[in-house]
Coordinates of C-alpha atoms in Angstrom, one line a residue:
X1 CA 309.1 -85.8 10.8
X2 CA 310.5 -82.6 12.2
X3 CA 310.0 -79.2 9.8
X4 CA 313.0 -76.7 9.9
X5 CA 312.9 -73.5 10.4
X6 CA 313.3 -72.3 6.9
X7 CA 310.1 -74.7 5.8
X8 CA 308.2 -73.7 8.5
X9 CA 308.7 -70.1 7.3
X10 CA 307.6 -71.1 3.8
X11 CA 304.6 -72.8 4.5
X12 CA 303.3 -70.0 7.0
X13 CA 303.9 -67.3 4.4
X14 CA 302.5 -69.3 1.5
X15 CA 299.2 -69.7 3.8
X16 CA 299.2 -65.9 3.9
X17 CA 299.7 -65.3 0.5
X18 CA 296.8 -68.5 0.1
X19 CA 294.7 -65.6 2.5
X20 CA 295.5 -62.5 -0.3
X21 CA 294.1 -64.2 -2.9
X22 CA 291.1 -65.8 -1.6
X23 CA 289.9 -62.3 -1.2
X24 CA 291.6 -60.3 -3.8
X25 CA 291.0 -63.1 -6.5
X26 CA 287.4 -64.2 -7.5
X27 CA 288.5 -67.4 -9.5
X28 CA 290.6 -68.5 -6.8
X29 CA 288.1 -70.2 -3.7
X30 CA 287.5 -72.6 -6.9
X31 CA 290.5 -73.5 -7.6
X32 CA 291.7 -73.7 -3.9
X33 CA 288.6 -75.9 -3.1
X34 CA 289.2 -78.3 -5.8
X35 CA 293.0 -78.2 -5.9
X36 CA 292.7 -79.5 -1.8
X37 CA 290.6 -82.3 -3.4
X38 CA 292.5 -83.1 -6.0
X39 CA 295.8 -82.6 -4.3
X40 CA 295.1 -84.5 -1.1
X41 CA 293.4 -87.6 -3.4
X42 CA 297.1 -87.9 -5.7
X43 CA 299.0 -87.4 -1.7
X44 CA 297.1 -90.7 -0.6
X45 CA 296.7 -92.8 -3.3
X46 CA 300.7 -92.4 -4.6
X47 CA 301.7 -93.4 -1.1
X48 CA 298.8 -95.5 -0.7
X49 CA 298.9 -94.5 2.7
X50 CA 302.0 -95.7 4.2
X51 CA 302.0 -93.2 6.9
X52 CA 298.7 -92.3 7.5
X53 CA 298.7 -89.7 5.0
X54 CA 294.8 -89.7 4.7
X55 CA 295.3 -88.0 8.2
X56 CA 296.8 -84.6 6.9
X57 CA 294.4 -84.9 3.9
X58 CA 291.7 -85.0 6.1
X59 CA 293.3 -82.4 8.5
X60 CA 293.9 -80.0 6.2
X61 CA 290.1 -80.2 4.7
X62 CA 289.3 -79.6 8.2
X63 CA 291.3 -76.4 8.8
X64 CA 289.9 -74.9 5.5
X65 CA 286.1 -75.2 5.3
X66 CA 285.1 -72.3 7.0
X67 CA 287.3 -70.2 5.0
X68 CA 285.9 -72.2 1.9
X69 CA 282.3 -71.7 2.8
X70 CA 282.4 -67.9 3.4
X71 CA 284.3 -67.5 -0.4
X72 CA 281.9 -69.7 -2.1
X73 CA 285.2 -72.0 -2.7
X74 CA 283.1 -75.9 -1.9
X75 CA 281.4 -77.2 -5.2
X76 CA 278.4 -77.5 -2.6
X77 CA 277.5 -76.7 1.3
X78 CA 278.3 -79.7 2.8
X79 CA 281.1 -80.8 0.6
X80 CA 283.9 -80.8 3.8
X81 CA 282.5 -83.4 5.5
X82 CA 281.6 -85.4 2.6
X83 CA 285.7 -85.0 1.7
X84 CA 286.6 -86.3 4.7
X85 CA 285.0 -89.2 4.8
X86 CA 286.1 -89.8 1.1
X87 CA 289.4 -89.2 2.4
X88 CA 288.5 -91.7 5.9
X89 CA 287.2 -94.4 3.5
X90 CA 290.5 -94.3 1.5
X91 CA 292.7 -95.0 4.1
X92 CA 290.3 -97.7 5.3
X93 CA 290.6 -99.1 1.9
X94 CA 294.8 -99.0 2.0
X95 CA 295.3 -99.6 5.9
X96 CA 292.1 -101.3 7.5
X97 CA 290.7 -100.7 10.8
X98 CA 291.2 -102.3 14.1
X99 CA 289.7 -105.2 14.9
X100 CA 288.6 -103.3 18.5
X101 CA 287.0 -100.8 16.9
X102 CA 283.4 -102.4 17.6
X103 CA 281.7 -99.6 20.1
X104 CA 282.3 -97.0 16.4
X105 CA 280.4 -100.2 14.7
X106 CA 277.8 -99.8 17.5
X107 CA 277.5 -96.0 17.2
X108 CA 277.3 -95.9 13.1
X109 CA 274.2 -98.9 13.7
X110 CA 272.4 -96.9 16.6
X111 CA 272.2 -94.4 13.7
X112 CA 270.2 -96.2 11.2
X113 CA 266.6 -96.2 13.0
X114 CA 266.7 -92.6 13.4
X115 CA 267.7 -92.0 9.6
X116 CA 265.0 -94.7 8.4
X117 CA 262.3 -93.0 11.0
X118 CA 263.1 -89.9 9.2
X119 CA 263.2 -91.0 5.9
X120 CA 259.8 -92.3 6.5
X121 CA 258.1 -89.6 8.0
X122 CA 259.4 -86.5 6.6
X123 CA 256.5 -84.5 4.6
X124 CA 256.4 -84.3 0.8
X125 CA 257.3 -80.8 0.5
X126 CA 260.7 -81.3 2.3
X127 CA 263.9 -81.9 0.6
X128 CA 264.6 -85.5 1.7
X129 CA 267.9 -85.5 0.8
X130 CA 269.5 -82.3 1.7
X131 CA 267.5 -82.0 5.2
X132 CA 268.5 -85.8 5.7
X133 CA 271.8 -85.2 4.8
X134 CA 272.6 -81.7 7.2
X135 CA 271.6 -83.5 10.2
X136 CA 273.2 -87.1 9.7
X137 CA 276.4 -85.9 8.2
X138 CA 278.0 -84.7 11.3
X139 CA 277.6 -88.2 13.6
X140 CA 278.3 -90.2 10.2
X141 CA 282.0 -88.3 9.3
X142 CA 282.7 -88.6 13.2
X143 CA 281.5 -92.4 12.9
X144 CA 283.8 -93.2 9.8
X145 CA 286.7 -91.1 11.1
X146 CA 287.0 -92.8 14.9
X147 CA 286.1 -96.3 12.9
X148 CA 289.4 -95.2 10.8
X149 CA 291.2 -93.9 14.3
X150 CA 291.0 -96.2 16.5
X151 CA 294.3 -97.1 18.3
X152 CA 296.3 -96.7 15.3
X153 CA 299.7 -96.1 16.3
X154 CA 301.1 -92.8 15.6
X155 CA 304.1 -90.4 17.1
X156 CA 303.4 -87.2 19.5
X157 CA 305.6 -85.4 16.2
X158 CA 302.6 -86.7 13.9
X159 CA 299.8 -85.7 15.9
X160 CA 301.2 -82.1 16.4
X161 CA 301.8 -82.3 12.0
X162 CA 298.3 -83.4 11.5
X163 CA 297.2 -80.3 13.4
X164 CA 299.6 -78.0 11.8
X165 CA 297.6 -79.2 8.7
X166 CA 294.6 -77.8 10.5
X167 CA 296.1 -75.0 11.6
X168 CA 297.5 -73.3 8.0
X169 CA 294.0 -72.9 6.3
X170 CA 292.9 -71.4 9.4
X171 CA 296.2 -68.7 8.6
X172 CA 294.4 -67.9 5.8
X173 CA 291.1 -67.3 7.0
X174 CA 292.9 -64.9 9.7
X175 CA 294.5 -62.8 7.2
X176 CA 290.7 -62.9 4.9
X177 CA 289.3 -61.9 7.9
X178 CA 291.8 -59.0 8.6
X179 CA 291.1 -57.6 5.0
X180 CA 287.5 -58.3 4.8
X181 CA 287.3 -56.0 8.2
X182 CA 290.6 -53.9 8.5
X183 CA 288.8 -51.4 10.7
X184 CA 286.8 -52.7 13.8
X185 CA 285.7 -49.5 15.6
X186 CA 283.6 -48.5 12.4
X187 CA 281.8 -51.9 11.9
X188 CA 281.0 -52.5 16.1
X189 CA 277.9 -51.0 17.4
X190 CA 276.7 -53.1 19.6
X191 CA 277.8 -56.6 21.6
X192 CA 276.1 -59.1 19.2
X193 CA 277.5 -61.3 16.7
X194 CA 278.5 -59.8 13.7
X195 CA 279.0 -61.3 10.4
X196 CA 280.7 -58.0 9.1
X197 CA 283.0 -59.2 11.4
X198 CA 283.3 -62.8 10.3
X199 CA 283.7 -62.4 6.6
X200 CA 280.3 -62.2 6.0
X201 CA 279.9 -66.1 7.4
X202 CA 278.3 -67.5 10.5
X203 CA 280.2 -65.9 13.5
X204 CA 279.8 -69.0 15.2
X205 CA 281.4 -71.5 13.3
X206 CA 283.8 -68.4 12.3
X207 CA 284.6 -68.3 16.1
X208 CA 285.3 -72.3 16.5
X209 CA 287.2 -72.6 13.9
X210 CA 289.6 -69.9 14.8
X211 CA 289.2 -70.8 18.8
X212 CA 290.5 -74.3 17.7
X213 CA 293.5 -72.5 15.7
X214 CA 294.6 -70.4 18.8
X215 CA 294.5 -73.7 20.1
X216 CA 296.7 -75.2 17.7
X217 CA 299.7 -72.9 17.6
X218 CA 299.5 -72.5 21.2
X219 CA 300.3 -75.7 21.4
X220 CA 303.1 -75.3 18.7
X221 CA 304.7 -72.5 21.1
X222 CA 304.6 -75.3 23.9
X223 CA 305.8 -78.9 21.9
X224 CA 307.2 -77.6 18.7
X225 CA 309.3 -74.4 18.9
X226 CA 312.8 -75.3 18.8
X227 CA 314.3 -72.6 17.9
X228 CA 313.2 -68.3 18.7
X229 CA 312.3 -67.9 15.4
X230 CA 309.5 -70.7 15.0
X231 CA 308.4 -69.2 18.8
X232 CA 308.1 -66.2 17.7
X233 CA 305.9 -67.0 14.2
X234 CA 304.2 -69.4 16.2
X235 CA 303.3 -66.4 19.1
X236 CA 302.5 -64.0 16.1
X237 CA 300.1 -66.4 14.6
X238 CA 298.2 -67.5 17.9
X239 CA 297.4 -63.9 19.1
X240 CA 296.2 -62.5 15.2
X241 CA 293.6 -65.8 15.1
X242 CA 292.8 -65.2 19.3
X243 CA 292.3 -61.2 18.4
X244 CA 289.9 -61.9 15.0
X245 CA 288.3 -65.0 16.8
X246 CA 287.4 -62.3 19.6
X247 CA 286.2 -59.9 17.6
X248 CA 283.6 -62.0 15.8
X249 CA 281.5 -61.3 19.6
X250 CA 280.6 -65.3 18.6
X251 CA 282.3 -66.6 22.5
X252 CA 281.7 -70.1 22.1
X253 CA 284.5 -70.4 19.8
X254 CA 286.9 -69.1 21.8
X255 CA 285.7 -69.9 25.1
X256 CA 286.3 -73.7 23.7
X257 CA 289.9 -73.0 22.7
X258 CA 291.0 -71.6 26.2
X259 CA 289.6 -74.5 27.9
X260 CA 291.5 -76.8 25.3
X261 CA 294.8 -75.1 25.9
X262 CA 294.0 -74.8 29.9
X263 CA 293.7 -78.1 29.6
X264 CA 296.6 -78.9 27.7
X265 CA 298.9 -77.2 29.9
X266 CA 297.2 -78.7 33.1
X267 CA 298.1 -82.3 32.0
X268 CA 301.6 -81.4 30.6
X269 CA 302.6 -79.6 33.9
X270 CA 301.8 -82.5 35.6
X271 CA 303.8 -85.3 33.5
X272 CA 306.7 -83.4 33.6
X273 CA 309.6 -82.7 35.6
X274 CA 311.3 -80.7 37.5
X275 CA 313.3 -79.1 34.3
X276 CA 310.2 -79.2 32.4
X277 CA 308.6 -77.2 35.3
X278 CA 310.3 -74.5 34.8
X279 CA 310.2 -74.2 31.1
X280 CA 306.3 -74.2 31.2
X281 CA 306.0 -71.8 34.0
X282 CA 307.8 -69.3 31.7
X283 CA 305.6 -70.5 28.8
X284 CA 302.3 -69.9 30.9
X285 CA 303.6 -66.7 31.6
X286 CA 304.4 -65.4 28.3
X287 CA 300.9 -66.9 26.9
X288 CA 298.9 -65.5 29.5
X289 CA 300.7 -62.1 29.0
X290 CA 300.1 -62.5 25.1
X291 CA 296.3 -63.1 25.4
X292 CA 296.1 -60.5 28.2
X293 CA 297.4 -58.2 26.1
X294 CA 295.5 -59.0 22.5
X295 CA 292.6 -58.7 25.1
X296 CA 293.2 -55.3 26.0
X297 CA 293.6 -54.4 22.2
X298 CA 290.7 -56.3 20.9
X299 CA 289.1 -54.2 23.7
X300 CA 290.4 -50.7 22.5
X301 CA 289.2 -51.3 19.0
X302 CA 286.1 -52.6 19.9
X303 CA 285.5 -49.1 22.4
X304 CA 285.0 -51.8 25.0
X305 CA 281.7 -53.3 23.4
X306 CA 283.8 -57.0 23.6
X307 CA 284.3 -56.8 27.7
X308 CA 280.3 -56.1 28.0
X309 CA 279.9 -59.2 25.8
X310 CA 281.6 -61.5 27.7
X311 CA 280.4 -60.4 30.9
X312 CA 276.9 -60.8 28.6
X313 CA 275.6 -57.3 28.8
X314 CA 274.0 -55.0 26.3
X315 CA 276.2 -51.6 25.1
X316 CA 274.1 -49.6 27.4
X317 CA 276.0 -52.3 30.1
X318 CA 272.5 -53.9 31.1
X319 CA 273.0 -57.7 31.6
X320 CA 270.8 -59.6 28.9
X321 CA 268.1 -61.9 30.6
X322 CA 268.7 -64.9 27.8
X323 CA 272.6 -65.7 28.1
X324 CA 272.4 -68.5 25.5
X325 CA 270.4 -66.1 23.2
X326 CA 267.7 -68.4 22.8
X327 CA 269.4 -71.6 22.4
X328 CA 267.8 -72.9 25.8
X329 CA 264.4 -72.6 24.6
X330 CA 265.4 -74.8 21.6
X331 CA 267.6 -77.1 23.8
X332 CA 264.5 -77.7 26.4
X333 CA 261.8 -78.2 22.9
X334 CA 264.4 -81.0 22.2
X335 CA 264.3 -82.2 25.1
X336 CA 260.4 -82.3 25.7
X337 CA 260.4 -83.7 22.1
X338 CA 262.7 -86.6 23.6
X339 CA 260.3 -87.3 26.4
X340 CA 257.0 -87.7 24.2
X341 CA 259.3 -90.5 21.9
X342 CA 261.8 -91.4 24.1
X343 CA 262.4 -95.2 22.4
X344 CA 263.6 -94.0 18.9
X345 CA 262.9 -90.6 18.7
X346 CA 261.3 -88.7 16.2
X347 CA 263.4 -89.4 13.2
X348 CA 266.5 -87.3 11.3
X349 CA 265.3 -84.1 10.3
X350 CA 261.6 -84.3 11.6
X351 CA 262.8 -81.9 14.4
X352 CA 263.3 -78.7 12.2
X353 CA 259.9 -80.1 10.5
X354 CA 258.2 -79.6 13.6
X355 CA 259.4 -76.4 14.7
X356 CA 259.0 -75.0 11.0
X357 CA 255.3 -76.5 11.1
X358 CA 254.8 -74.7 14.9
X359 CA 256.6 -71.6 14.0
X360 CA 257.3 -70.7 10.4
X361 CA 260.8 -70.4 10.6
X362 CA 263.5 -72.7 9.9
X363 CA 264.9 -72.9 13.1
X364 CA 268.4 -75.6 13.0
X365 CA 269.4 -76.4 16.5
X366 CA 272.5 -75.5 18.0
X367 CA 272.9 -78.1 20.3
X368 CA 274.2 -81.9 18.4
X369 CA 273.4 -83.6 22.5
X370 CA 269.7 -82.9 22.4
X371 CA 269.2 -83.0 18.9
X372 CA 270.5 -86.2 19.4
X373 CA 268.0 -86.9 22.2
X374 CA 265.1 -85.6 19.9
X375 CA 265.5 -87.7 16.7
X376 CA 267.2 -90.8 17.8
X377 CA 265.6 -91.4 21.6
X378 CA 267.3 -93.8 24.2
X379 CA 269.4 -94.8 21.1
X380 CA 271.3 -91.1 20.9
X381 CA 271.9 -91.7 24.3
X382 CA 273.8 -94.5 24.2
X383 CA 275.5 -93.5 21.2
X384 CA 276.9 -90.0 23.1
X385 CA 277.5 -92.0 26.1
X386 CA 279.7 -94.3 23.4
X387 CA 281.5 -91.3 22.4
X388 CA 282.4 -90.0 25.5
X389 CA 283.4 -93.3 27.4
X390 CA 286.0 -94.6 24.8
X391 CA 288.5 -91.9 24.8
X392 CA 288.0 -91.7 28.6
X393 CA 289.1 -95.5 28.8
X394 CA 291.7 -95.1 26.4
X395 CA 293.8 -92.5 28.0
X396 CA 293.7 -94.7 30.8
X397 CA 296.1 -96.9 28.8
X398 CA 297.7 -94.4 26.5
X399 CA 299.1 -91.2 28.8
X400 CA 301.4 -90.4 26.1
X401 CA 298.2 -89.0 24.0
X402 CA 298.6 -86.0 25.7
X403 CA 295.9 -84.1 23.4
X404 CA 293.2 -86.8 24.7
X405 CA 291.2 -84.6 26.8
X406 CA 292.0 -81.3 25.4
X407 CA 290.2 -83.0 21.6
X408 CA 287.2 -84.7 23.7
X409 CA 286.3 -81.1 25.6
X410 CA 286.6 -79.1 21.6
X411 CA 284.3 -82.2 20.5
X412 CA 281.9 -81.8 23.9
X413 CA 281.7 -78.0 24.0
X414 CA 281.5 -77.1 20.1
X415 CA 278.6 -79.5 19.6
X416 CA 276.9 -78.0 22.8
X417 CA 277.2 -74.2 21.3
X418 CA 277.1 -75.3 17.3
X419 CA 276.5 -78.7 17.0
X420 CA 277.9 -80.6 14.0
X421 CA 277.6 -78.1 11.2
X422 CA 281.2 -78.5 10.4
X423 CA 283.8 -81.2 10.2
X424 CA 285.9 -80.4 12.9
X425 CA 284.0 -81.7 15.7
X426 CA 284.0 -85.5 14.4
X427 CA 287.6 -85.0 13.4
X428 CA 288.7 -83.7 16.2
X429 CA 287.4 -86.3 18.3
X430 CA 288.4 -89.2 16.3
X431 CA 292.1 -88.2 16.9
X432 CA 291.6 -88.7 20.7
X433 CA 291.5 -92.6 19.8
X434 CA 295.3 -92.8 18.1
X435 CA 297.6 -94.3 20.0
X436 CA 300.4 -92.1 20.5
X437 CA 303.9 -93.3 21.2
X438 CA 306.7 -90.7 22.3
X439 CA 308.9 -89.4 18.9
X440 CA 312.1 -90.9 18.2
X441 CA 313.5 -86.9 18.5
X442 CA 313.5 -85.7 21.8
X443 CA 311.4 -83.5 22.7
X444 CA 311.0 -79.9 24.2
X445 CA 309.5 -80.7 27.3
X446 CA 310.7 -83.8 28.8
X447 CA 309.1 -86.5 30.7
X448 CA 309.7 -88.2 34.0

């Protein structure tokens, strides 16, 4: 279904107004958390999930559990991915699953030995559940959502409305972001990440979240502006989320997002034709002028602090030694963890046990591939090689799923830089398996 231009307006500005009073109003994170519960539940169950409704329920969980964790809003930590796989397991319930979904069976059972290991193993004095439950969460919500995914048939006009769901929560987090820090220059003084800068939250799930929202409206500007005024919103919106995902100085985030839309216009500009051509080479145009510019400003305001980050220098302008500040130190002890238990691994969990035993610290890895490695052995490896071999095979078969690669690289690079700490990863990735037919409206750029 195709939103007008008067909706579209409506929407955006009641996610802005959503923004105001998560910060100005201290009841309101509550009742915004539980309303999307409640809200999204009633959505599904009254239309028992004729169209895939459990999608923009899901979606729209998705988009707002950064915002929701940084205002206190979730009745506890983990309670996004948990909602989407209640969500996931109610459209199961109403629709099914394909019959050819059996590598997602496989992936869900490789999971099991590590979680019993775990279970098993894990001393007295640690919280079985909730250090159980941190680490499996992630591959079980992606597990349940590709299970739920998998070449269901779907529209290109869908897909881009499931991640306009996404995208308005992450509106609001932008404009709680702008009045959490209105002025930059007197909260930068160095090139490190900054939670005064991210709301108070972790800068790197801050970062992704709002990398994956550039993303999104990008993408908007490209398939879904019909008319100047939804371009321009659409513009407005991507360059305020590019400019406060920036200024977080977290660059995984947005590093992910360029590659996604890179991505995305590589593939378009090469299914299209020759009229289609030309309207993306003046879309590349103006986007790379828009970013080039909100790059410029995010650099005035930050006194140029954010140009010595990304070439990974200190303010002095010396280059830092450790350019994954100290991630590849935890990525290698994962990896040397692998190699002493390389048949089942160590078990959920017992990997933070360890390096809170060696060190004192509680030290949560960054990286979902060799955390993997380290808990589940030979098993997380076939499990990732799983997850990055069915999409592959699919868009073989299914060109029309334009999104394919651009989802599987967000999935790949976020868990690389911040694992699976929230749910957009797993749903992300699952909606590389639909199977996307073109809309019944045409659309803006045409195929050959």
């Amino acid at each position: 279904m195709q939103i007008s231009q008067k909706t579209y307006l409506y929407i955006v500005l009641i996610h802005v107004f959503i923004g105001f009073c998560l910060f100005y109003l201290q009841f309101f994170p509550k009742l915004y958390g539980y309303g999307i519960l409640l809200g999204g539940a009633l959505f599904v169950i009254n239309s028992r999930n004729k169209n895939n409704e459990v999608l923009y329920a899901a979606a729209y969980i998705v988009g707002s559990e950064v915002v929701l964790r940084m205002t206190d809003g979730n009745p506890v930590y983990e309670f996004s991915k948990y909602g989407v796989m209640i969500f996931i397991l109610l459209g199961i319930y109403y629709s099914g699953i394909s019959k050819s979904a059996v590598p997602y069976w496989f992936f869900i059972l490789l999971l099991i030995p590590g979680l019993i290991i775990g279970t098993l193993t894990l001393s007295h004095h640690a919280s079985l559940r909730k250090e159980i439950s941190f680490n499996i969460s992630g591959p079980v919500c992606l597990g349940l959502c590709a299970l739920y995914a998998y070449r269901r048939r779907v529209t290109l006009q869908q897909v881009n409305n499931i991640l306009l769901a996404v995208g308005l929560p992450i509106i609001s987090c932008m404009i709680y972001l702008t009045l959490y820090t209105p002025s930059i220059k007197e909260i930068v003084t160095g090139t490190g990440s900054n939670a005064n800068l991210s709301g108070g939250f972790g800068p790197n799930q801050v970062s992704t979240i709002l990398g994956l929202g550039m993303f999104i409206f990008v993408s908007r500007l490209i398939y879904d502006s019909r008319t100047k005024m939804i371009f321009l919103i659409n513009l407005i919106v991507a360059l305020n989320i590019a400019f406060r995902g920036l200024v977080t100085f977290s660059r995984g985030g947005m590093l992910t997002g360029t590659v996604m839309i890179a991505v995305m216009i590589m593939v378009t500009y090469l299914q299209v034709n020759k009229g289609g051509k030309y309207k993306m080479n003046f879309l590349i145009a103006f986007v790379i002028l828009g970013m080039m510019a909100t790059w410029s400003y995010s650099s005035s305001q930050t006194s140029g602090l954010i140009d010595k980050r990304y070439a990974n220098q200190d303010a002095s302008g010396k280059v830092k030694e450790d350019q994954l500040t100290g991630r590849a130190e935890l990525a290698e002890d994962e990896i040397n963890t692998f190699l002493e238990h390389p048949y089942f691994g160590i078990g959920v969990a017992r990997n933070q046990e360890q390096r809170l035993q060696r060190t004192g610290e509680i030290i949560v890895s960054h990286n979902e591939i060799t955390r993997m490695l380290a808990e589940h052995g030979s098993l997380g490896i076939l499990g990732l090689m799983i997850l990055f071999i069915t999409p592959i095979v699919l868009y073989l078969d299914n060109k029309y799923n334009i999104y394919i690669l651009c989802f599987v690289a967000f999935w790949l690079l976020t868990i690389n830089h911040a694992a699976m700490r929230i749910a957009a990863p797993a749903f992300i990735y699952s909606l590389s398996l639909l199977n996307v037919g073109l809309n019944e409206e045409k659309p803006v750029v045409h195929r050959e």
